[in-house]
mmCIF file of C-alpha atoms in Angstrom:
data_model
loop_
_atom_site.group_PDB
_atom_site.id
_atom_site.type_symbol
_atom_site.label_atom_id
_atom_site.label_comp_id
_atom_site.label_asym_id
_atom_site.label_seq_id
_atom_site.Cartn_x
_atom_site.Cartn_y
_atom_site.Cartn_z
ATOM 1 C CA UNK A 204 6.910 34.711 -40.154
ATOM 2 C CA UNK A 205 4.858 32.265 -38.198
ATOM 3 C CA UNK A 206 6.618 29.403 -39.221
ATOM 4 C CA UNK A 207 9.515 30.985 -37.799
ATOM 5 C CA UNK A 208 7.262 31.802 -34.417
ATOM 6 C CA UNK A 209 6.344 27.875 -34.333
ATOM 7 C CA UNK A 210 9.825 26.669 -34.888
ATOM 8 C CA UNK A 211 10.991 29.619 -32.034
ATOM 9 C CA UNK A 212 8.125 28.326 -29.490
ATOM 10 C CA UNK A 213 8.714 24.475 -30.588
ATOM 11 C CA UNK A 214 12.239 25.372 -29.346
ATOM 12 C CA UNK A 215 11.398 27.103 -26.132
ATOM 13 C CA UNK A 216 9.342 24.685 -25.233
ATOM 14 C CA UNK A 217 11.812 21.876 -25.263
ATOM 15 C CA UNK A 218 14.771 23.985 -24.104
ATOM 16 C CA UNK A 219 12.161 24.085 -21.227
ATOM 17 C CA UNK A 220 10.993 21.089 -20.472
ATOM 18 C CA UNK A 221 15.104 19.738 -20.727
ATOM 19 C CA UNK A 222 15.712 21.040 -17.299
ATOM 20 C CA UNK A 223 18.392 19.799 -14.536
ATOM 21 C CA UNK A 224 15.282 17.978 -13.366
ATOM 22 C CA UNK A 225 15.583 15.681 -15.290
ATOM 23 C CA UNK A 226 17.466 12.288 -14.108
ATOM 24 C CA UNK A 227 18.413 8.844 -16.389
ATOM 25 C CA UNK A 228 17.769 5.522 -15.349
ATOM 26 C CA UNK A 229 21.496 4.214 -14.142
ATOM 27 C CA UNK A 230 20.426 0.558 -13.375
ATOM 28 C CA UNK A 231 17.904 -1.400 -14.558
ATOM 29 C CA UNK A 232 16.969 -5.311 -15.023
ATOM 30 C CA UNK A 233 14.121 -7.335 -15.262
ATOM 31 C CA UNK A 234 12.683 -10.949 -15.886
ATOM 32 C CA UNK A 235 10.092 -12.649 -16.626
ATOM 33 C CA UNK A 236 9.872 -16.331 -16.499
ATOM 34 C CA UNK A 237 7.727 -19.152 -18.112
ATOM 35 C CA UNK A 238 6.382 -20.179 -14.423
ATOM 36 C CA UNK A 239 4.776 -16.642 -13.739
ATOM 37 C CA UNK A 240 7.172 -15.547 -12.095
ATOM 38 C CA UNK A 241 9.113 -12.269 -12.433
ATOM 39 C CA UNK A 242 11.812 -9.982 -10.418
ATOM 40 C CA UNK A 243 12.920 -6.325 -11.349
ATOM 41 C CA UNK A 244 14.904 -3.552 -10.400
ATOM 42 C CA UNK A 245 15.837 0.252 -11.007
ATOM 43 C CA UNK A 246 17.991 3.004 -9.674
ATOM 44 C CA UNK A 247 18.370 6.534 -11.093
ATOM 45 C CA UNK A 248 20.688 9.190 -10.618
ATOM 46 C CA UNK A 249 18.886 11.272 -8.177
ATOM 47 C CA UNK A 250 18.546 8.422 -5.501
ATOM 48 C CA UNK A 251 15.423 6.923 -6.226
ATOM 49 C CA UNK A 252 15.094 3.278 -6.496
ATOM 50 C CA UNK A 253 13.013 0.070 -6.373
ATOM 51 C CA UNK A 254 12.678 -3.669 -6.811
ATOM 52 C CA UNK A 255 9.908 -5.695 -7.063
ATOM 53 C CA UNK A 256 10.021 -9.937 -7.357
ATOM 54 C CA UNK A 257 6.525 -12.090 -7.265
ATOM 55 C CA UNK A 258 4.357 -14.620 -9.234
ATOM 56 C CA UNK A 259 1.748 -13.156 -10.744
ATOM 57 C CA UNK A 260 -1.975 -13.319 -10.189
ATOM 58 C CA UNK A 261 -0.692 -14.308 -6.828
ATOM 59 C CA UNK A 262 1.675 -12.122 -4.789
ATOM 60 C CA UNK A 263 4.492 -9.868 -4.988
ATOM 61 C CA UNK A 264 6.651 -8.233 -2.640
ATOM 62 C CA UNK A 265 9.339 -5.213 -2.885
ATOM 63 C CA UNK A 266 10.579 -1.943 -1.808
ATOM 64 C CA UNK A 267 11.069 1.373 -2.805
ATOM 65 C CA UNK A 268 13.149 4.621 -1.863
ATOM 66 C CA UNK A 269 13.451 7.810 -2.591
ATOM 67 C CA UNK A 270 14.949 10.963 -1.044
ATOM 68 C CA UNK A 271 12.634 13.378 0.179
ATOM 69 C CA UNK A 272 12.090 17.599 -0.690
ATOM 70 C CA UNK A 273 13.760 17.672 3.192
ATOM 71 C CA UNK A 274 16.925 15.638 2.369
ATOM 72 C CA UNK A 275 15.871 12.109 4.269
ATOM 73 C CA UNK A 276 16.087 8.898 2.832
ATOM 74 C CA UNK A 277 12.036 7.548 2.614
ATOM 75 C CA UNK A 278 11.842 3.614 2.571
ATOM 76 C CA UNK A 279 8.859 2.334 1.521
ATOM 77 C CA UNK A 280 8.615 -1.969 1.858
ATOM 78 C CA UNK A 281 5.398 -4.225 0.725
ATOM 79 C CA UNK A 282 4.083 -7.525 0.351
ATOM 80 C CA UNK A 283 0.754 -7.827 -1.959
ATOM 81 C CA UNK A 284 -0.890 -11.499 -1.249
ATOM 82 C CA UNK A 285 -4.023 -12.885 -0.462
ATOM 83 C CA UNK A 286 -4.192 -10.627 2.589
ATOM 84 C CA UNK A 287 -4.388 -7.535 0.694
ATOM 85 C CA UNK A 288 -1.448 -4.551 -0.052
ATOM 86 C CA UNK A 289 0.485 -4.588 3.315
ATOM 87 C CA UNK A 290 3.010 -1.042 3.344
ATOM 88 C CA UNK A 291 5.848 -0.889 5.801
ATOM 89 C CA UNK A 292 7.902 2.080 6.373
ATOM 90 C CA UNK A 293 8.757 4.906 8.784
ATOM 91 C CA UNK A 294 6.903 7.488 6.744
ATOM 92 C CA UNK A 295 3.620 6.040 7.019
ATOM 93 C CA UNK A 296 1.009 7.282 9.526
ATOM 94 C CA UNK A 297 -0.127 4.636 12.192
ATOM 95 C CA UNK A 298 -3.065 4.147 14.219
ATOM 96 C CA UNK A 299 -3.598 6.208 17.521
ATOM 97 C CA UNK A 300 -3.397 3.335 20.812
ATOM 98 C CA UNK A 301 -6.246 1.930 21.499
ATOM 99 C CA UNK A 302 -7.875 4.001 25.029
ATOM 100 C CA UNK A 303 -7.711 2.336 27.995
ATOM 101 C CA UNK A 304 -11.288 2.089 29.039
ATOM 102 C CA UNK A 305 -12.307 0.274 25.119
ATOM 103 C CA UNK A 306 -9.427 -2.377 25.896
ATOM 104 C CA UNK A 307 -11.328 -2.593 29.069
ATOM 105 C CA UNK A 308 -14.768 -2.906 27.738
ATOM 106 C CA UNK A 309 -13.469 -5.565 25.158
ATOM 107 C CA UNK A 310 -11.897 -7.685 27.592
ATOM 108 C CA UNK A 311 -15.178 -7.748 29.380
ATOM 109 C CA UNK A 312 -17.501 -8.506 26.285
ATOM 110 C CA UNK A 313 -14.970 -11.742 25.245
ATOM 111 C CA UNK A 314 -14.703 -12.897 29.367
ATOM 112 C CA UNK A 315 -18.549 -12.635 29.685
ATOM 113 C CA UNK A 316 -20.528 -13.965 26.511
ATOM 114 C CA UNK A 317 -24.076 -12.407 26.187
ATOM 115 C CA UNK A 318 -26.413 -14.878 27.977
ATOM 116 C CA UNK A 319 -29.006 -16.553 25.555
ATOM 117 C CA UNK A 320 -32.097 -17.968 27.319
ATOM 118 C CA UNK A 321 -32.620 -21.719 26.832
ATOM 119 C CA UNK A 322 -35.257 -22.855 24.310
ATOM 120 C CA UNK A 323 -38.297 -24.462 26.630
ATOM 121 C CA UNK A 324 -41.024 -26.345 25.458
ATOM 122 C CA UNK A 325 -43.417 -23.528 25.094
ATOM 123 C CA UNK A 326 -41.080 -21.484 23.964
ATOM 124 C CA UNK A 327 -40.385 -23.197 20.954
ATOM 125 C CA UNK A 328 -43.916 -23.405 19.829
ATOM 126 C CA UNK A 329 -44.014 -19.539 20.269
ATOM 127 C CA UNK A 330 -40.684 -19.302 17.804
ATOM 128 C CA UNK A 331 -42.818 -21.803 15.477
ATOM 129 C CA UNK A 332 -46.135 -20.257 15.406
ATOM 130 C CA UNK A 333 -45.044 -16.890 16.101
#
């Protein structure tokens, strides 16, 4: 009897996780070359995709999409170099602009440099002797 309730659950359990959720891969390649270098790509059935070319150890670049729980295509594009991981796409948050009166301020500080008072002769031996 409990080898039969194993077996039953065993069953269940991959009857369950086999759901229509689940999606194949329908394109694929890849290489990888004696330089470094390498390049690949994927698509499934359900939409989502991605490529990806670069030499490794010192940059890549590539994209990515998917379709969203709404029904929009998502786009995600990148470049990964000495600068750092660099996202592009329309589903990323940005930055709020920059107020008015900061822009303001900055422009001032780079226009007028802080003023440093020139080094006289007894001022010097102060900065030596302290």
């Amino acid at each position: 009897m409990f080898r039969f309730l194993l077996v039953a659950s065993a069953l269940i359990a991959c009857a369950y996780a086999v759901s229509d959720e689940s999606y194949a891969v329908g394109n694929s390649r890849s290489e990888i070359n004696p330089d470094g270098s390498y390049s690949y790509s994927y698509e499934t059935s359900n939409g989502i995709s991605g490529q990806e070319q670069g030499v490794g150890g010192q940059g890549a670049s590539g994209s990515n999409s998917y379709i969203s729980p709404e029904g929009q295509q998502v786009q995600l594009s990148y470049i990964a170099d000495e600068n750092g991981y660099q996202p592009q796409g329309s589903h990323l948050p940005t930055p709020p602009p920059i107020p008015e009166a900061i822009l303001r301020g900055l422009e001032y500080i780079r226009t007028h440099p802080q003023y440093q008072e020139p080094i006289s002769k007894s001022n010097r031996l102060g900065v030596l002797f302290g």
